[in-house]
Short mmCIF file of C-alpha atoms in Angstrom, two decimals:
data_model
loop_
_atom_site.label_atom_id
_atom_site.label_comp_id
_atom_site.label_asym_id
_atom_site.label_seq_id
_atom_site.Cartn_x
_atom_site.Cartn_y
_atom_site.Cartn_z
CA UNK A 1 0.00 0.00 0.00
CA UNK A 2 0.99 3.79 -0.43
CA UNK A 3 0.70 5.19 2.64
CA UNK A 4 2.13 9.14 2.60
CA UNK A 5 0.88 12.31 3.67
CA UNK A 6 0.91 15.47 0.55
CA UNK A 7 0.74 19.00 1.92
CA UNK A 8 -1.68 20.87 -0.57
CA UNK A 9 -0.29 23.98 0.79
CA UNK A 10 2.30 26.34 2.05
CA UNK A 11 0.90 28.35 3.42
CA UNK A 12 -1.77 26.66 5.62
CA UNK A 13 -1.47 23.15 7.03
CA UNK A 14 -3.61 21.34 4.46
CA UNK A 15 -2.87 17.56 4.09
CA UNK A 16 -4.18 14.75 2.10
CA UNK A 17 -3.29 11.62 3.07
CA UNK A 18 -2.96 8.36 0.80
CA UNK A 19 -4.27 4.81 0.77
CA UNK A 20 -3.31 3.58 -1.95
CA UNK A 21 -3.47 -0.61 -3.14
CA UNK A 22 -0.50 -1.58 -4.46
CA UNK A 23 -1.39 -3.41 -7.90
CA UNK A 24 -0.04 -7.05 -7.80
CA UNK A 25 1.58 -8.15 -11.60
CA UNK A 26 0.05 -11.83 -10.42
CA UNK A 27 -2.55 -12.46 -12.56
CA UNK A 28 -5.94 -10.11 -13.41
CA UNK A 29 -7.64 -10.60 -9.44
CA UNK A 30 -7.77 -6.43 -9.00
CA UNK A 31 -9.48 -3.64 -10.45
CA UNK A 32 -7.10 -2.33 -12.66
CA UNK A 33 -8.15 0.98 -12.60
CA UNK A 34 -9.86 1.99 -9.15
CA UNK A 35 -12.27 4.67 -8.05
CA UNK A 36 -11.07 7.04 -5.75
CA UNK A 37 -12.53 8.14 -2.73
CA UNK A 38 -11.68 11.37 -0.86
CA UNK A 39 -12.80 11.92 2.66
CA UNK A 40 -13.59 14.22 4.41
CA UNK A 41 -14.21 13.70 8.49
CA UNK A 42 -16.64 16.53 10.46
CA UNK A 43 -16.02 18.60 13.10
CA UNK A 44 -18.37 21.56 13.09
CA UNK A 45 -15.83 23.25 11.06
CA UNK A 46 -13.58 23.66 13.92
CA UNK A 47 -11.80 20.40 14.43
CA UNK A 48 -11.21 17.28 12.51
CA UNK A 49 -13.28 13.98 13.99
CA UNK A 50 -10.75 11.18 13.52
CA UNK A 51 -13.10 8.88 13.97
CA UNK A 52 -14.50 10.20 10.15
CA UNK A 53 -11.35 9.75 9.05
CA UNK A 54 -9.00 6.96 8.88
CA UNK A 55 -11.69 4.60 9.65
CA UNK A 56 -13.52 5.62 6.59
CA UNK A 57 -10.31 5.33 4.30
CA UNK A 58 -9.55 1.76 6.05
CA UNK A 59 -13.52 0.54 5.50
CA UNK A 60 -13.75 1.41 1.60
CA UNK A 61 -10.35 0.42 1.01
CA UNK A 62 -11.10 -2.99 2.02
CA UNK A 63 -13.91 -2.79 -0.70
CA UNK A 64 -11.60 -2.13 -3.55
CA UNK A 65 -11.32 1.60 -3.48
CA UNK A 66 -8.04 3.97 -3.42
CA UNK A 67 -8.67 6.16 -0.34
CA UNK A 68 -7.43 9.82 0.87
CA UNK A 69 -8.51 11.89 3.76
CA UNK A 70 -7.90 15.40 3.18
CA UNK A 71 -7.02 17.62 6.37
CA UNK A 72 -8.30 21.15 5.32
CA UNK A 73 -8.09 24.42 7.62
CA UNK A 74 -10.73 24.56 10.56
CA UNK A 75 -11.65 27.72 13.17
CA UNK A 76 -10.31 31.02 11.94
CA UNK A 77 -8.48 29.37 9.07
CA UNK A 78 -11.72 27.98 7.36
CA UNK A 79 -12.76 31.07 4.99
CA UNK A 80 -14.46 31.05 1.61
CA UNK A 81 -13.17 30.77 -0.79
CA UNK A 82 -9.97 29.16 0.27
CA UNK A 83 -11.80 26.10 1.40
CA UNK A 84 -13.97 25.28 -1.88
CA UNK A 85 -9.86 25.89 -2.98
CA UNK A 86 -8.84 23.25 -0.93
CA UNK A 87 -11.41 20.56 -2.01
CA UNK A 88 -10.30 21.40 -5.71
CA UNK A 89 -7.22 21.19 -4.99
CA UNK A 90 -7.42 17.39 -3.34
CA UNK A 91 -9.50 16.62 -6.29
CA UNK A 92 -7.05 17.66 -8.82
CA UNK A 93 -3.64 16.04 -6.76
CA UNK A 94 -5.92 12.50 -7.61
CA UNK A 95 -6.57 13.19 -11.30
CA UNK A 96 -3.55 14.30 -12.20
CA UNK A 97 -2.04 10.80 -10.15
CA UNK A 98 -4.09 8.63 -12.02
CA UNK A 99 -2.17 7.42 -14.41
CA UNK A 100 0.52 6.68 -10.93
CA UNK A 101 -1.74 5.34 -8.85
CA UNK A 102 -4.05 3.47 -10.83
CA UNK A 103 -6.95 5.67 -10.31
CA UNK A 104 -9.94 5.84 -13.07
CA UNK A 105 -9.62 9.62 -13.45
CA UNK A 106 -13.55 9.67 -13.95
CA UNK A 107 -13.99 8.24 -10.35
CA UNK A 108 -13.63 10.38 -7.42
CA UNK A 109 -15.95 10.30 -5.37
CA UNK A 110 -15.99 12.77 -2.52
CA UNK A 111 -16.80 11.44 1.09
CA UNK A 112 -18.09 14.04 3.75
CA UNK A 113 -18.77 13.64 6.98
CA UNK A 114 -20.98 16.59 8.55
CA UNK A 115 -19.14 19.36 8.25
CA UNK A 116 -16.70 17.83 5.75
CA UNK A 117 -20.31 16.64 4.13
CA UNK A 118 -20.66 20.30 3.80
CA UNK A 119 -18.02 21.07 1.65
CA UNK A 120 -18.42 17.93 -0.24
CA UNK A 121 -21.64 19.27 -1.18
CA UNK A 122 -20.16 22.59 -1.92
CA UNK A 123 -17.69 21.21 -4.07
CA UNK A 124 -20.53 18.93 -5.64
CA UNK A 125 -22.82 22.31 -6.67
CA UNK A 126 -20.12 24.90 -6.80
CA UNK A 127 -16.93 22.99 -8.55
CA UNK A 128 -18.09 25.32 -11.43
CA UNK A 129 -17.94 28.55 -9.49
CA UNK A 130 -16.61 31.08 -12.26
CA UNK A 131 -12.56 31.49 -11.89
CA UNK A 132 -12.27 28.81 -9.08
CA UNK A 133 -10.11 26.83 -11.65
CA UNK A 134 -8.20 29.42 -13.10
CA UNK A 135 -6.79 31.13 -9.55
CA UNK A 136 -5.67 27.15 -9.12
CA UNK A 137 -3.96 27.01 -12.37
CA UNK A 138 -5.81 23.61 -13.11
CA UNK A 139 -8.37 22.58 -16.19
CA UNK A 140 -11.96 23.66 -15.99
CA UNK A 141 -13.47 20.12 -15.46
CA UNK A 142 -10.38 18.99 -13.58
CA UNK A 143 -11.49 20.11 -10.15
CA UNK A 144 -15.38 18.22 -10.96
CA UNK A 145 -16.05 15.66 -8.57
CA UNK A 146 -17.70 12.63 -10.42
CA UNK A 147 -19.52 11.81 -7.19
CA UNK A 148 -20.65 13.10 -3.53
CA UNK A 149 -21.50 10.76 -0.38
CA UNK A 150 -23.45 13.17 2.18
CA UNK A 151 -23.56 11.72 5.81
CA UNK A 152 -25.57 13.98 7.68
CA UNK A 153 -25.00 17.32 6.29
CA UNK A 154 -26.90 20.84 6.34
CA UNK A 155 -27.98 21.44 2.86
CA UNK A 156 -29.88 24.88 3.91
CA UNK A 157 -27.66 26.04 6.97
CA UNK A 158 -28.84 29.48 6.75
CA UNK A 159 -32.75 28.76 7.82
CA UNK A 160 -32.61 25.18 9.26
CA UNK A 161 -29.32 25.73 11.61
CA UNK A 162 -28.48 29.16 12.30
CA UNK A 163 -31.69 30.33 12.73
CA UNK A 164 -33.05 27.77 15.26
CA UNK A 165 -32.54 27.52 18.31
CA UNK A 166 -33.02 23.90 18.66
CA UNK A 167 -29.82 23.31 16.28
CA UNK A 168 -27.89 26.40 17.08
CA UNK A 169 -24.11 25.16 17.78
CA UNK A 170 -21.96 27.75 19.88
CA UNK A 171 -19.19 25.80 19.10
CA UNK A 172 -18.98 25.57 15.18
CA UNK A 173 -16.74 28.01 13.38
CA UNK A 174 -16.82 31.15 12.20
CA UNK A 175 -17.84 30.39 8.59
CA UNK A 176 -21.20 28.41 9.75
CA UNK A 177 -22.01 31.36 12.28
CA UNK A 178 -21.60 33.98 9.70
CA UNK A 179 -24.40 32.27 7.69
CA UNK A 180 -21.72 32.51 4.47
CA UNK A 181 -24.01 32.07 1.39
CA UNK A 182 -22.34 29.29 -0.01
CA UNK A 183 -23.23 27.31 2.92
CA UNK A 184 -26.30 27.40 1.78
CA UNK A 185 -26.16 24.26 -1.28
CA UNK A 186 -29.80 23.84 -1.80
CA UNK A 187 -29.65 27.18 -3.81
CA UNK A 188 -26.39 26.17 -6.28
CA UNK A 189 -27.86 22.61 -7.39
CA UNK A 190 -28.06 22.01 -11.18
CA UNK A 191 -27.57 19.79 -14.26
CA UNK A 192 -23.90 20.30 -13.11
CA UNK A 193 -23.62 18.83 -10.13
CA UNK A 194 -22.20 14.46 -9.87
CA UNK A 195 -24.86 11.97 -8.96
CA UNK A 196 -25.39 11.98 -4.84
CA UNK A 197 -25.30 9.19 -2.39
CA UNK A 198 -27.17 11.02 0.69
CA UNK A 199 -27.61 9.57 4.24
CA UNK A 200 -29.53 10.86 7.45
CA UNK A 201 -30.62 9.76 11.20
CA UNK A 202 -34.28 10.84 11.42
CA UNK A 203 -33.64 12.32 15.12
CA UNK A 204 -29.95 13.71 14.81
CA UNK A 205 -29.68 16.33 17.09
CA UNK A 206 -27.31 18.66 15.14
CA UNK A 207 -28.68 18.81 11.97
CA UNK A 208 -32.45 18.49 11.00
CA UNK A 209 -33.63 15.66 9.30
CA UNK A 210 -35.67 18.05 6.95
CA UNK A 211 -32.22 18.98 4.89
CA UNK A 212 -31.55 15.51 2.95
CA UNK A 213 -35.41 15.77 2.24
CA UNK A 214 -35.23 19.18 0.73
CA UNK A 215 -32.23 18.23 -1.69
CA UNK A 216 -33.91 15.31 -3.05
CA UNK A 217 -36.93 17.19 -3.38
CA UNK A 218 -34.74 19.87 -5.50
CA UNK A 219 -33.15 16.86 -7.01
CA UNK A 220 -35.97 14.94 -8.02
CA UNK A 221 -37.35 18.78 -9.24
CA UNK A 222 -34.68 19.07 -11.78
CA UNK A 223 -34.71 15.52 -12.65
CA UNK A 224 -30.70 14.64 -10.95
CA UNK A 225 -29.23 11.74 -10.01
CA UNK A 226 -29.22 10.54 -6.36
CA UNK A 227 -29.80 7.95 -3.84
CA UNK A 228 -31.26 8.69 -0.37
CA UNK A 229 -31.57 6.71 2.65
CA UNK A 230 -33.04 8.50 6.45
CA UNK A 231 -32.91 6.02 9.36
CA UNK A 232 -35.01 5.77 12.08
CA UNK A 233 -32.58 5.61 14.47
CA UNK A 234 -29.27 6.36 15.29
CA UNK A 235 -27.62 9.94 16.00
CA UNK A 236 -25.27 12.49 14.46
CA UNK A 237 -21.64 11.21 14.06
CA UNK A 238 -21.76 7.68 13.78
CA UNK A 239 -19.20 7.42 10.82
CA UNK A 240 -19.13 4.00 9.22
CA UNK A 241 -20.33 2.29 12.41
CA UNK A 242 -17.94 -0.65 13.01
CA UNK A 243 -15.32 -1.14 15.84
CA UNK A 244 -12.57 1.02 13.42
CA UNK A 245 -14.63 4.15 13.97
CA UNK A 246 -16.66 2.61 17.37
CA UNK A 247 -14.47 0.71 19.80
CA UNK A 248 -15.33 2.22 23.03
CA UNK A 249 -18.24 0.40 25.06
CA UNK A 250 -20.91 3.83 24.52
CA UNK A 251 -20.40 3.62 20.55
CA UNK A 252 -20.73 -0.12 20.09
CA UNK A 253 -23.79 0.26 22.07
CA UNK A 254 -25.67 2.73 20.48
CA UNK A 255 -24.29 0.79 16.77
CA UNK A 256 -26.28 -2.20 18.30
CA UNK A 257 -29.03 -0.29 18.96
CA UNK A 258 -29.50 1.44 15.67
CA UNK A 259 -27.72 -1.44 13.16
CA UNK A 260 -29.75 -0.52 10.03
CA UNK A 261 -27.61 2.30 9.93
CA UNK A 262 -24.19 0.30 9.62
CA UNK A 263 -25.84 -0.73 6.23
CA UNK A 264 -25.34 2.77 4.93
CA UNK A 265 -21.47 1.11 3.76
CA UNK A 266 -22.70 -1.92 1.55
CA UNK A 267 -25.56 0.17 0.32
CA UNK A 268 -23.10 3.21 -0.89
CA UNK A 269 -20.32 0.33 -2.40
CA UNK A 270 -23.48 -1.30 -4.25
CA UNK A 271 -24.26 2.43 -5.09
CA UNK A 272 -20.47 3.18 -6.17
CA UNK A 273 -19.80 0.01 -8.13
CA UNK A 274 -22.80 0.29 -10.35
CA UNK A 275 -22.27 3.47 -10.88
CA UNK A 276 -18.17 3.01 -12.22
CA UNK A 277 -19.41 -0.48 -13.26
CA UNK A 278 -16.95 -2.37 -10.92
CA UNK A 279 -17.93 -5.81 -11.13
CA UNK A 280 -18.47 -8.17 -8.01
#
C-alpha cells in the first residue's frame, strides 16, 4: 500500500493523506483501474473527527477503493473561498495521479462527513464557481467531482441551523455562524452537479432531518441523479459504524441499537460500483 501524507499547501497546514493498493503483476484478481474516494471527516468546522477519518479510508479500502482523507483548515483558518480551494485542490492532486496510482480519473468520489459533508456538497454544486479553476492554475473540469457521499449534512444552513434555536451550535466556526451564502447548497444545485449518495438519522440532534429531504426534493425537481436513505434511528456522528470508527463500550452500544444504519457502507459500495461499473 501507499501510505504518505501530501501537503496541498504552504501556506496553511492542508494535508491529504494516501491509501493507496499496491497493484499485484500476479494475474488479473484487482481492479485495474480503481475509483477514488476522498474523505472528508466533520467537526463543526472547527476540528477534525478522527473517527471520520482513517476509519472511513480503512472501511472502503477494504472494498476495492483507493482512499485519501484530506485535512483542510478549521476555526479562523476555514474562509471562503480558500476552502472550496482546498477541495479542488485534493480533487485535482488524484486526477492528475491517475495514471501513478491506478486511479480511473472519472472516479472520485468525494466522502463528507458533517461538516466535511458540507463542503463535499459545496464542491458537488459549486466545482463550477466562475474562476475557481483558473486562480488554481488547473483545467476547468479537472477540479469536478464525479460523485458526492453526504452523511448527515446541512444542505440549507442558513434557515434550518443558524436560525433555530433547537440546532444552534456555539461551538462551530466562524464560517457556519456567519451564515456565508455558499453554505447554503440547496440554492447552487443544477444539471452540473455528480450523482449523490445522501444519508440521514431521522432524530440527529445537530442537523435536522428536513435537509436531505429538501435536496432530493430539489433533485428529483430538476430531474438529478441521487440515492437517499433516512434512518429511524441512530444519532449524528456515527461514521461508518464498526469497531474502526466505534471501539469504546458507549459507541458499540448505540451501533447495536441502531444497526440498520451500519448498512449505509454496503448500500453506498453497491451504489459506487454500479455506478463506475466495478464488477463483483
Amino acid at each position: 500500500m501507499i501510505h504518505k501524507t501530501i501537503s496541498l499547501s504552504k501556506e496553511k497546514d492542508v494535508t491529504l493523506t494516501t491509501y493507496i493498493h499496491d497493484q499485484s503483476m500476479q494475474g488479473n484478481f484487482q481492479i485495474s483501474k480503481r475509483p477514488a474516494i476522498i474523505v472528508m471527516p466533520g467537526g463543526a468546522y472547527s476540528f477534525l473527527s478522527d473517527t471520520e477519518g482513517e476509519p472511513v479510508a480503512l472501511t472502503f479500502l477494504k472494498e476495492g477503493y483507493n482512499t485519501f482523507v484530506l485535512r483542510y483548515s478549521v476555526g479562523d483558518a476555514c474562509t471562503y473561498p480558500e476552502i472550496l480551494e482546498e477541495v479542488s485542490l485534493a480533487i485535482w492532486e488524484v486526477r492528475s495521479h491517475a495514471e501513478e496510482w491506478n486511479i480511473n480519473p472519472d472516479a472520485i468520489v468525494l466522502m463528507g462527513f458533517s461538516a466535511g459533508a458540507c463542503l463535499a456538497a459545496m464542491s458537488a454544486t459549486q466545482w463550477n464557481t466562475p474562476g475557481l479553476a483558473e486562480r488554481l492554475g488547473v483545467p476547468f473540469e479537472g477540479v469536478k467531482p464525479n460523485a458526492a457521499v453526504i452523511a448527515y449534512a446541512p444542505w440549507d444552513n442558513t434557515n434550518t441551523i443558524q436560525k433555530n434555536p433547537k440546532y444552534y451550535n456555539p461551538d462551530c466556526a466562524k464560517i457556519a455562524k456567519d451564515c456565508t451564502p455558499e453554505l447554503d447548497f440547496i440554492n447552487y444545485t443544477g444539471p452540473h452537479m455528480p450523482p449523490l449518495f445522501i444519508w440521514h438519522n431521522r432524530y440527529d440532534k445537530y442537523v435536522p432531518a428536513i435537509n436531505p429531504v429538501m435536496i432530493a426534493a430539489k433533485m428529483l425537481e430538476l430531474d438529478l441523479p441521487f440515492e437517499l436513505h433516512l434512518f429511524q434511528g441512530g444519532e449524528h456522528g456515527m461514521s461508518v459504524c464498526n469497531r474502526l470508527s466505534s471501539y469504546g463500550d458507549e459507541a458499540r452500544e448505540l451501533n447495536n441499537r441502531n444497526p440498520n444504519v451500519a448498512m449505509w457502507v454496503s448500500m453506498c459500495t453497491n451504489w459506487m460500483n454500479s455506478l463506475f461499473d466495478i464488477q463483483r
